[in-house]
Amino acid sequence: MALWFCSARLFLFLFIVSALPIAYIIYQERAETDHHVFHYHSSGFFRESAKWDDQSRSFLVTFLEGGVGEIHVPQNYTRDVVLNEVTVVKDSDLTGNASLGLALDRPRNRLLVAVADMFGNRYSALAAYDLSTWKRLFLTKLSGSGDEKSLADDVAVDADGNAYVTDVKGSKLWKVGVDGEILSTLTNPLFTPKEWYKSLAGLSGIVYHPDGYLIVIHTLGGYLLKIDLAKGDEVKLIELAGGPLSFGDGLELISPTKLVVAAGNPSGRLVESTDGWETASVVAKFKGPMHRFATAATVKDGKVYLNHMVGMGYPKKTHALVEFVL
């Protein structure tokens, strides 16, 4: 009897402990907020990155299981509507690889997507797709079996159509030409912190600044780098007040002087510079859903939205693009 009683108490304790986080998640999902949230149904649990495409009135999202989805926002959209994701890219020859960071290149009517073997780190590539037909324009292999381990994480495109892909595993940067040719590979001591454990997740989010340089974040280092393309790819550490930006992931430049960093939780940080990104300051923080994880940022109609990786629910998974209230 005592053994049964102890087992029953243990079962009850475990039930309560497991129910608490579920109850918290349900509460958070139903809670009223003072900011706007785009919810959409998806077939998958994990959506790594998102960018708003004004021309098609759609969010474009990447699948951790590989592929790209489109979430169309109709003109008559109301906040109580749950949108739907439609798969537009699913390459059979890339099965087993994740689709991660993406960059819109509207002047050339294409979407650039970083592709990588998430778990084995044996393959990295850059894919380009036509935004009208979703036909693949090129697939550039950046690393493969026999090379050092790498993980293509994010991509930015400059005014000439050159793409820059970060390697979060190998702490380097690939430059890929407009037609898909590898032009160079950039390494620098600033890409590798002194502490070995901070190299477990290195260069991640990247943006191209209209003044001709790149801004890159080091995820575990929590710092920003400025790479001046006009000065032979000169790399400088941006002096940051109010940091570090630990676990920083996706970046979005919302003006020449303001940058949003998606950074897990707190979901986002606003960083500002007044001297051409020689120095910068964290001027605002945003706490989004505590049970979701922010991985990317995008701008729609002048408002910043944070992509949260994990979807909730079954069989339909509900994802959230949450407004960053500045």
mmCIF file of C-alpha atoms in Angstrom:
data_model
loop_
_atom_site.group_PDB
_atom_site.id
_atom_site.type_symbol
_atom_site.label_atom_id
_atom_site.label_comp_id
_atom_site.label_asym_id
_atom_site.label_seq_id
_atom_site.Cartn_x
_atom_site.Cartn_y
_atom_site.Cartn_z
ATOM 1 C CA MET A 1 0.000 0.000 0.000
ATOM 2 C CA ALA A 2 2.809 2.421 0.889
ATOM 3 C CA LEU A 3 4.583 1.625 -2.369
ATOM 4 C CA TRP A 4 1.380 2.232 -4.345
ATOM 5 C CA PHE A 5 0.777 5.475 -2.469
ATOM 6 C CA CYS A 6 4.285 6.720 -3.136
ATOM 7 C CA SER A 7 3.966 5.824 -6.824
ATOM 8 C CA ALA A 8 0.622 7.619 -7.066
ATOM 9 C CA ARG A 9 2.059 10.719 -5.459
ATOM 10 C CA LEU A 10 5.014 10.606 -7.819
ATOM 11 C CA PHE A 11 2.694 10.251 -10.808
ATOM 12 C CA LEU A 12 0.600 13.200 -9.619
ATOM 13 C CA PHE A 13 3.713 15.309 -9.064
ATOM 14 C CA LEU A 14 5.031 14.521 -12.535
ATOM 15 C CA PHE A 15 1.642 15.272 -14.061
ATOM 16 C CA ILE A 16 1.478 18.693 -12.385
ATOM 17 C CA VAL A 17 5.061 19.529 -13.327
ATOM 18 C CA SER A 18 4.447 18.624 -16.974
ATOM 19 C CA ALA A 19 1.105 20.441 -17.063
ATOM 20 C CA LEU A 20 2.497 23.747 -15.813
ATOM 21 C CA PRO A 21 4.555 24.623 -18.915
ATOM 22 C CA ILE A 22 1.695 23.523 -21.174
ATOM 23 C CA ALA A 23 -0.712 25.745 -19.257
ATOM 24 C CA TYR A 24 1.773 28.624 -19.464
ATOM 25 C CA ILE A 25 2.105 28.215 -23.242
ATOM 26 C CA ILE A 26 -1.678 28.159 -23.677
ATOM 27 C CA TYR A 27 -1.959 31.293 -21.529
ATOM 28 C CA GLN A 28 0.717 33.075 -23.549
ATOM 29 C CA GLU A 29 -0.914 32.110 -26.859
ATOM 30 C CA ARG A 30 -4.289 33.491 -25.751
ATOM 31 C CA ALA A 31 -2.995 36.603 -23.985
ATOM 32 C CA GLU A 32 -3.959 40.003 -25.389
ATOM 33 C CA THR A 33 -1.005 42.107 -26.556
ATOM 34 C CA ASP A 34 -0.487 45.757 -27.394
ATOM 35 C CA HIS A 35 1.365 44.835 -30.562
ATOM 36 C CA HIS A 36 0.268 43.210 -33.801
ATOM 37 C CA VAL A 37 0.932 39.553 -34.559
ATOM 38 C CA PHE A 38 0.588 37.851 -37.935
ATOM 39 C CA HIS A 39 -0.373 34.223 -37.266
ATOM 40 C CA TYR A 40 -0.197 31.659 -40.036
ATOM 41 C CA HIS A 41 -0.781 27.930 -40.405
ATOM 42 C CA SER A 42 2.078 25.802 -41.638
ATOM 43 C CA SER A 43 2.897 22.164 -42.325
ATOM 44 C CA GLY A 44 6.142 22.305 -40.328
ATOM 45 C CA PHE A 45 7.236 23.134 -36.801
ATOM 46 C CA PHE A 46 10.352 25.163 -37.634
ATOM 47 C CA ARG A 47 10.614 28.339 -39.732
ATOM 48 C CA GLU A 48 14.084 29.851 -39.613
ATOM 49 C CA SER A 49 13.854 33.168 -41.437
ATOM 50 C CA ALA A 50 11.266 35.543 -42.900
ATOM 51 C CA LYS A 51 11.309 38.536 -45.241
ATOM 52 C CA TRP A 52 8.458 40.734 -46.412
ATOM 53 C CA ASP A 53 8.104 41.131 -50.176
ATOM 54 C CA ASP A 54 6.028 44.239 -50.825
ATOM 55 C CA GLN A 55 5.562 43.516 -54.518
ATOM 56 C CA SER A 56 3.794 40.192 -53.921
ATOM 57 C CA ARG A 57 2.291 41.256 -50.558
ATOM 58 C CA SER A 58 3.771 38.152 -48.999
ATOM 59 C CA PHE A 59 6.088 37.010 -46.247
ATOM 60 C CA LEU A 60 8.666 34.553 -47.549
ATOM 61 C CA VAL A 61 9.854 32.012 -44.975
ATOM 62 C CA THR A 62 12.497 29.281 -44.954
ATOM 63 C CA PHE A 63 11.951 25.748 -43.689
ATOM 64 C CA LEU A 64 14.403 24.062 -41.350
ATOM 65 C CA GLU A 65 13.444 20.812 -43.091
ATOM 66 C CA GLY A 66 14.333 22.469 -46.419
ATOM 67 C CA GLY A 67 12.257 24.671 -48.691
ATOM 68 C CA VAL A 68 10.612 28.076 -48.940
ATOM 69 C CA GLY A 69 7.048 29.096 -48.172
ATOM 70 C CA GLU A 70 4.935 32.113 -49.095
ATOM 71 C CA ILE A 71 2.340 33.678 -46.775
ATOM 72 C CA HIS A 72 0.146 36.032 -48.761
ATOM 73 C CA VAL A 73 -1.474 38.949 -46.907
ATOM 74 C CA PRO A 74 -4.635 40.065 -48.773
ATOM 75 C CA GLN A 75 -5.628 43.706 -49.058
ATOM 76 C CA ASN A 76 -8.709 43.066 -46.907
ATOM 77 C CA TYR A 77 -6.715 41.355 -44.144
ATOM 78 C CA THR A 78 -7.994 41.781 -40.567
ATOM 79 C CA ARG A 79 -6.103 40.972 -37.404
ATOM 80 C CA ASP A 80 -8.316 38.052 -36.400
ATOM 81 C CA VAL A 81 -7.467 36.140 -39.597
ATOM 82 C CA VAL A 82 -4.977 33.277 -39.478
ATOM 83 C CA LEU A 83 -3.024 33.228 -42.742
ATOM 84 C CA ASN A 84 -1.835 30.150 -44.635
ATOM 85 C CA GLU A 85 1.591 29.146 -45.828
ATOM 86 C CA VAL A 86 2.031 27.801 -49.360
ATOM 87 C CA THR A 87 5.180 25.899 -50.292
ATOM 88 C CA VAL A 88 6.855 27.479 -53.341
ATOM 89 C CA VAL A 89 10.285 25.784 -53.232
ATOM 90 C CA LYS A 90 11.020 22.152 -52.383
ATOM 91 C CA ASP A 91 14.149 20.826 -54.080
ATOM 92 C CA SER A 92 14.390 17.037 -54.065
ATOM 93 C CA ASP A 93 18.145 17.156 -54.677
ATOM 94 C CA LEU A 94 18.590 19.119 -51.430
ATOM 95 C CA THR A 95 16.638 16.709 -49.226
ATOM 96 C CA GLY A 96 18.225 16.447 -45.787
ATOM 97 C CA ASN A 97 19.506 20.029 -45.848
ATOM 98 C CA ALA A 98 17.989 23.059 -44.130
ATOM 99 C CA SER A 99 17.010 26.321 -45.795
ATOM 100 C CA LEU A 100 18.205 29.098 -43.485
ATOM 101 C CA GLY A 101 18.823 32.803 -44.134
ATOM 102 C CA LEU A 102 17.331 34.476 -47.189
ATOM 103 C CA ALA A 103 17.706 37.768 -49.028
ATOM 104 C CA LEU A 104 15.370 39.447 -51.507
ATOM 105 C CA ASP A 105 17.089 40.789 -54.610
ATOM 106 C CA ARG A 106 14.197 42.609 -56.295
ATOM 107 C CA PRO A 107 16.347 44.474 -58.897
ATOM 108 C CA ARG A 108 17.196 41.032 -60.321
ATOM 109 C CA ASN A 109 13.807 39.477 -59.408
ATOM 110 C CA ARG A 110 15.291 36.678 -57.352
ATOM 111 C CA LEU A 111 15.480 35.196 -53.882
ATOM 112 C CA LEU A 112 18.790 34.030 -52.401
ATOM 113 C CA VAL A 113 18.719 31.244 -49.811
ATOM 114 C CA ALA A 114 21.504 29.814 -47.639
ATOM 115 C CA VAL A 115 21.361 25.994 -47.603
ATOM 116 C CA ALA A 116 23.204 23.767 -45.124
ATOM 117 C CA ASP A 117 23.527 20.368 -43.517
ATOM 118 C CA MET A 118 22.420 21.425 -40.024
ATOM 119 C CA PHE A 119 23.635 18.411 -38.081
ATOM 120 C CA GLY A 120 26.599 16.968 -39.958
ATOM 121 C CA ASN A 121 27.975 20.295 -41.258
ATOM 122 C CA ARG A 122 29.101 18.447 -44.399
ATOM 123 C CA TYR A 123 27.395 20.635 -46.993
ATOM 124 C CA SER A 124 26.793 24.355 -47.516
ATOM 125 C CA ALA A 125 25.404 26.107 -50.581
ATOM 126 C CA LEU A 126 23.735 29.234 -51.919
ATOM 127 C CA ALA A 127 20.598 28.840 -54.024
ATOM 128 C CA ALA A 128 18.913 31.503 -56.153
ATOM 129 C CA TYR A 129 15.268 31.385 -57.312
ATOM 130 C CA ASP A 130 13.240 33.444 -59.772
ATOM 131 C CA LEU A 131 10.543 35.304 -57.821
ATOM 132 C CA SER A 132 8.009 34.991 -60.642
ATOM 133 C CA THR A 133 8.325 31.302 -61.499
ATOM 134 C CA TRP A 134 10.259 29.909 -58.481
ATOM 135 C CA LYS A 135 12.599 28.231 -60.943
ATOM 136 C CA ARG A 136 16.049 27.702 -59.499
ATOM 137 C CA LEU A 137 18.558 29.970 -61.214
ATOM 138 C CA PHE A 138 21.703 28.491 -59.707
ATOM 139 C CA LEU A 139 22.956 26.327 -56.858
ATOM 140 C CA THR A 140 26.481 27.145 -55.743
ATOM 141 C CA LYS A 141 28.226 24.581 -53.580
ATOM 142 C CA LEU A 142 30.255 26.409 -50.939
ATOM 143 C CA SER A 143 31.616 23.374 -49.094
ATOM 144 C CA GLY A 144 31.131 19.636 -49.094
ATOM 145 C CA SER A 145 32.425 16.276 -47.971
ATOM 146 C CA GLY A 146 36.168 16.426 -47.407
ATOM 147 C CA ASP A 147 36.169 20.141 -46.599
ATOM 148 C CA GLU A 148 36.292 21.575 -43.100
ATOM 149 C CA LYS A 149 32.946 21.614 -41.334
ATOM 150 C CA SER A 150 30.779 24.576 -42.234
ATOM 151 C CA LEU A 151 27.215 25.838 -41.974
ATOM 152 C CA ALA A 152 25.946 28.518 -44.371
ATOM 153 C CA ASP A 153 23.644 30.535 -42.152
ATOM 154 C CA ASP A 154 22.619 33.878 -43.644
ATOM 155 C CA VAL A 155 23.008 35.919 -46.813
ATOM 156 C CA ALA A 156 23.038 39.561 -47.903
ATOM 157 C CA VAL A 157 23.245 41.045 -51.388
ATOM 158 C CA ASP A 158 25.023 44.238 -52.472
ATOM 159 C CA ALA A 159 24.034 46.808 -55.092
ATOM 160 C CA ASP A 160 25.812 44.855 -57.865
ATOM 161 C CA GLY A 161 24.103 41.570 -57.042
ATOM 162 C CA ASN A 162 27.040 39.959 -55.262
ATOM 163 C CA ALA A 163 25.990 37.774 -52.342
ATOM 164 C CA TYR A 164 27.745 37.389 -49.001
ATOM 165 C CA VAL A 165 27.105 34.202 -47.028
ATOM 166 C CA THR A 166 28.065 33.744 -43.384
ATOM 167 C CA ASP A 167 29.516 30.486 -42.082
ATOM 168 C CA VAL A 168 28.320 30.140 -38.491
ATOM 169 C CA LYS A 169 30.402 26.985 -37.955
ATOM 170 C CA GLY A 170 33.671 27.837 -39.709
ATOM 171 C CA SER A 171 33.739 31.582 -38.943
ATOM 172 C CA LYS A 172 34.235 32.806 -42.471
ATOM 173 C CA LEU A 173 32.388 34.667 -45.206
ATOM 174 C CA TRP A 174 31.840 33.556 -48.800
ATOM 175 C CA LYS A 175 31.416 36.067 -51.619
ATOM 176 C CA VAL A 176 29.366 34.777 -54.564
ATOM 177 C CA GLY A 177 29.005 36.631 -57.860
ATOM 178 C CA VAL A 178 25.774 37.586 -59.551
ATOM 179 C CA ASP A 179 25.807 34.446 -61.713
ATOM 180 C CA GLY A 180 26.645 32.088 -58.860
ATOM 181 C CA GLU A 181 30.439 31.904 -59.123
ATOM 182 C CA ILE A 182 32.460 31.883 -55.880
ATOM 183 C CA LEU A 183 34.585 35.029 -55.930
ATOM 184 C CA SER A 184 36.393 34.828 -52.595
ATOM 185 C CA THR A 185 36.399 33.528 -49.037
ATOM 186 C CA LEU A 186 37.042 36.025 -46.271
ATOM 187 C CA THR A 187 38.601 35.107 -42.931
ATOM 188 C CA ASN A 188 39.809 37.383 -40.153
ATOM 189 C CA PRO A 189 41.033 36.999 -36.544
ATOM 190 C CA LEU A 190 38.056 39.085 -35.388
ATOM 191 C CA PHE A 191 35.769 36.301 -36.625
ATOM 192 C CA THR A 192 37.103 33.989 -33.894
ATOM 193 C CA PRO A 193 36.808 35.014 -30.206
ATOM 194 C CA LYS A 194 39.524 33.985 -27.751
ATOM 195 C CA GLU A 195 37.112 31.830 -25.756
ATOM 196 C CA TRP A 196 36.802 28.483 -27.568
ATOM 197 C CA TYR A 197 33.167 27.977 -26.604
ATOM 198 C CA LYS A 198 32.134 31.221 -28.308
ATOM 199 C CA SER A 199 33.253 29.723 -31.611
ATOM 200 C CA LEU A 200 30.542 27.067 -31.388
ATOM 201 C CA ALA A 201 28.204 29.571 -33.067
ATOM 202 C CA GLY A 202 30.069 32.269 -34.965
ATOM 203 C CA LEU A 203 29.127 34.639 -37.795
ATOM 204 C CA SER A 204 25.378 34.651 -38.313
ATOM 205 C CA GLY A 205 23.137 37.562 -39.341
ATOM 206 C CA ILE A 206 24.391 39.885 -42.077
ATOM 207 C CA VAL A 207 23.117 43.011 -43.857
ATOM 208 C CA TYR A 208 24.442 45.209 -46.636
ATOM 209 C CA HIS A 209 24.557 48.932 -45.852
ATOM 210 C CA PRO A 210 23.833 51.308 -48.778
ATOM 211 C CA ASP A 211 27.101 53.129 -48.041
ATOM 212 C CA GLY A 212 29.018 50.091 -49.259
ATOM 213 C CA TYR A 213 29.827 47.909 -46.271
ATOM 214 C CA LEU A 214 28.513 44.858 -44.446
ATOM 215 C CA ILE A 215 27.386 44.567 -40.838
ATOM 216 C CA VAL A 216 27.689 41.078 -39.360
ATOM 217 C CA ILE A 217 26.864 39.683 -35.932
ATOM 218 C CA HIS A 218 28.818 37.034 -34.042
ATOM 219 C CA THR A 219 26.198 34.949 -32.241
ATOM 220 C CA LEU A 220 27.981 33.772 -29.088
ATOM 221 C CA GLY A 221 30.510 36.597 -29.099
ATOM 222 C CA GLY A 222 27.591 39.036 -28.975
ATOM 223 C CA TYR A 223 29.359 41.691 -31.048
ATOM 224 C CA LEU A 224 28.943 43.444 -34.391
ATOM 225 C CA LEU A 225 31.535 43.732 -37.151
ATOM 226 C CA LYS A 226 31.822 46.237 -39.986
ATOM 227 C CA ILE A 227 33.333 44.942 -43.222
ATOM 228 C CA ASP A 228 34.218 47.773 -45.614
ATOM 229 C CA LEU A 229 34.050 46.440 -49.170
ATOM 230 C CA ALA A 230 35.586 49.606 -50.616
ATOM 231 C CA LYS A 231 38.677 49.202 -48.425
ATOM 232 C CA GLY A 232 39.724 45.716 -49.395
ATOM 233 C CA ASP A 233 37.215 44.014 -47.089
ATOM 234 C CA GLU A 234 38.641 45.779 -44.049
ATOM 235 C CA VAL A 235 37.137 44.307 -40.844
ATOM 236 C CA LYS A 236 36.492 46.422 -37.744
ATOM 237 C CA LEU A 237 34.862 45.696 -34.426
ATOM 238 C CA ILE A 238 31.941 48.084 -33.884
ATOM 239 C CA GLU A 239 32.248 49.595 -30.406
ATOM 240 C CA LEU A 240 28.934 48.780 -28.777
ATOM 241 C CA ALA A 241 27.356 50.440 -25.740
ATOM 242 C CA GLY A 242 24.565 48.599 -23.962
ATOM 243 C CA GLY A 243 25.628 45.166 -25.206
ATOM 244 C CA PRO A 244 26.553 42.422 -25.603
ATOM 245 C CA LEU A 245 24.150 41.078 -28.203
ATOM 246 C CA SER A 246 24.471 37.491 -27.033
ATOM 247 C CA PHE A 247 22.616 34.889 -29.117
ATOM 248 C CA GLY A 248 22.070 37.497 -31.817
ATOM 249 C CA ASP A 249 20.818 35.906 -35.021
ATOM 250 C CA GLY A 250 19.004 37.707 -37.843
ATOM 251 C CA LEU A 251 19.635 41.368 -38.664
ATOM 252 C CA GLU A 252 17.464 43.950 -40.427
ATOM 253 C CA LEU A 253 18.651 47.435 -41.365
ATOM 254 C CA ILE A 254 15.580 49.652 -40.986
ATOM 255 C CA SER A 255 17.406 52.900 -41.833
ATOM 256 C CA PRO A 256 21.035 53.867 -42.477
ATOM 257 C CA THR A 257 21.448 54.482 -38.729
ATOM 258 C CA LYS A 258 19.188 51.837 -37.153
ATOM 259 C CA LEU A 259 19.527 48.074 -36.997
ATOM 260 C CA VAL A 260 17.224 45.446 -35.477
ATOM 261 C CA VAL A 261 18.787 42.328 -33.995
ATOM 262 C CA ALA A 262 16.653 39.226 -33.509
ATOM 263 C CA ALA A 263 18.155 37.576 -30.473
ATOM 264 C CA GLY A 264 16.211 34.719 -28.943
ATOM 265 C CA ASN A 265 14.762 36.257 -25.800
ATOM 266 C CA PRO A 266 14.460 39.201 -25.283
ATOM 267 C CA SER A 267 13.172 38.771 -28.805
ATOM 268 C CA GLY A 268 14.760 41.871 -30.296
ATOM 269 C CA ARG A 269 17.072 44.787 -29.751
ATOM 270 C CA LEU A 270 17.278 48.091 -31.593
ATOM 271 C CA VAL A 271 20.820 49.317 -32.231
ATOM 272 C CA GLU A 272 21.648 52.832 -33.424
ATOM 273 C CA SER A 273 24.770 54.491 -34.820
ATOM 274 C CA THR A 274 25.466 58.142 -35.599
ATOM 275 C CA ASP A 275 28.988 57.797 -37.010
ATOM 276 C CA GLY A 276 28.722 55.352 -39.892
ATOM 277 C CA TRP A 277 28.779 52.270 -37.663
ATOM 278 C CA GLU A 278 32.160 52.891 -36.135
ATOM 279 C CA THR A 279 30.330 52.865 -32.795
ATOM 280 C CA ALA A 280 26.758 51.960 -31.855
ATOM 281 C CA SER A 281 24.378 51.755 -28.894
ATOM 282 C CA VAL A 282 21.520 49.476 -27.903
ATOM 283 C CA VAL A 283 18.663 51.972 -27.558
ATOM 284 C CA ALA A 284 15.651 49.656 -27.091
ATOM 285 C CA LYS A 285 14.739 46.082 -26.231
ATOM 286 C CA PHE A 286 11.584 44.144 -26.996
ATOM 287 C CA LYS A 287 10.259 41.108 -25.167
ATOM 288 C CA GLY A 288 8.060 39.022 -27.398
ATOM 289 C CA PRO A 289 6.451 35.657 -26.616
ATOM 290 C CA MET A 290 8.534 34.032 -23.884
ATOM 291 C CA HIS A 291 7.788 30.520 -25.178
ATOM 292 C CA ARG A 292 8.944 31.210 -28.737
ATOM 293 C CA PHE A 293 12.419 31.975 -30.092
ATOM 294 C CA ALA A 294 13.132 34.951 -32.379
ATOM 295 C CA THR A 295 15.485 34.220 -35.271
ATOM 296 C CA ALA A 296 14.937 36.910 -37.920
ATOM 297 C CA ALA A 297 13.526 40.388 -38.511
ATOM 298 C CA THR A 298 11.810 42.064 -41.452
ATOM 299 C CA VAL A 299 9.999 45.315 -42.238
ATOM 300 C CA LYS A 300 6.441 45.631 -43.545
ATOM 301 C CA ASP A 301 4.856 49.058 -44.101
ATOM 302 C CA GLY A 302 7.419 50.707 -41.844
ATOM 303 C CA LYS A 303 6.864 48.262 -38.976
ATOM 304 C CA VAL A 304 9.374 45.663 -37.811
ATOM 305 C CA TYR A 305 8.236 42.056 -37.413
ATOM 306 C CA LEU A 306 10.213 39.295 -35.722
ATOM 307 C CA ASN A 307 10.085 35.749 -36.996
ATOM 308 C CA HIS A 308 9.784 33.147 -34.239
ATOM 309 C CA MET A 309 11.154 29.752 -35.128
ATOM 310 C CA VAL A 310 8.839 27.306 -33.382
ATOM 311 C CA GLY A 311 5.235 26.693 -34.413
ATOM 312 C CA MET A 312 2.566 25.504 -31.978
ATOM 313 C CA GLY A 313 -0.280 23.047 -32.440
ATOM 314 C CA TYR A 314 -1.050 19.827 -34.301
ATOM 315 C CA PRO A 315 -1.729 18.853 -37.046
ATOM 316 C CA LYS A 316 -1.685 22.474 -38.188
ATOM 317 C CA LYS A 317 1.259 24.335 -36.739
ATOM 318 C CA THR A 318 0.623 27.999 -35.980
ATOM 319 C CA HIS A 319 3.562 30.348 -36.400
ATOM 320 C CA ALA A 320 3.889 33.972 -35.336
ATOM 321 C CA LEU A 321 5.436 37.077 -36.896
ATOM 322 C CA VAL A 322 5.400 39.526 -33.999
ATOM 323 C CA GLU A 323 5.567 43.306 -34.290
ATOM 324 C CA PHE A 324 8.608 44.848 -32.600
ATOM 325 C CA VAL A 325 7.094 47.913 -30.928
ATOM 326 C CA LEU A 326 9.772 50.608 -31.172
#
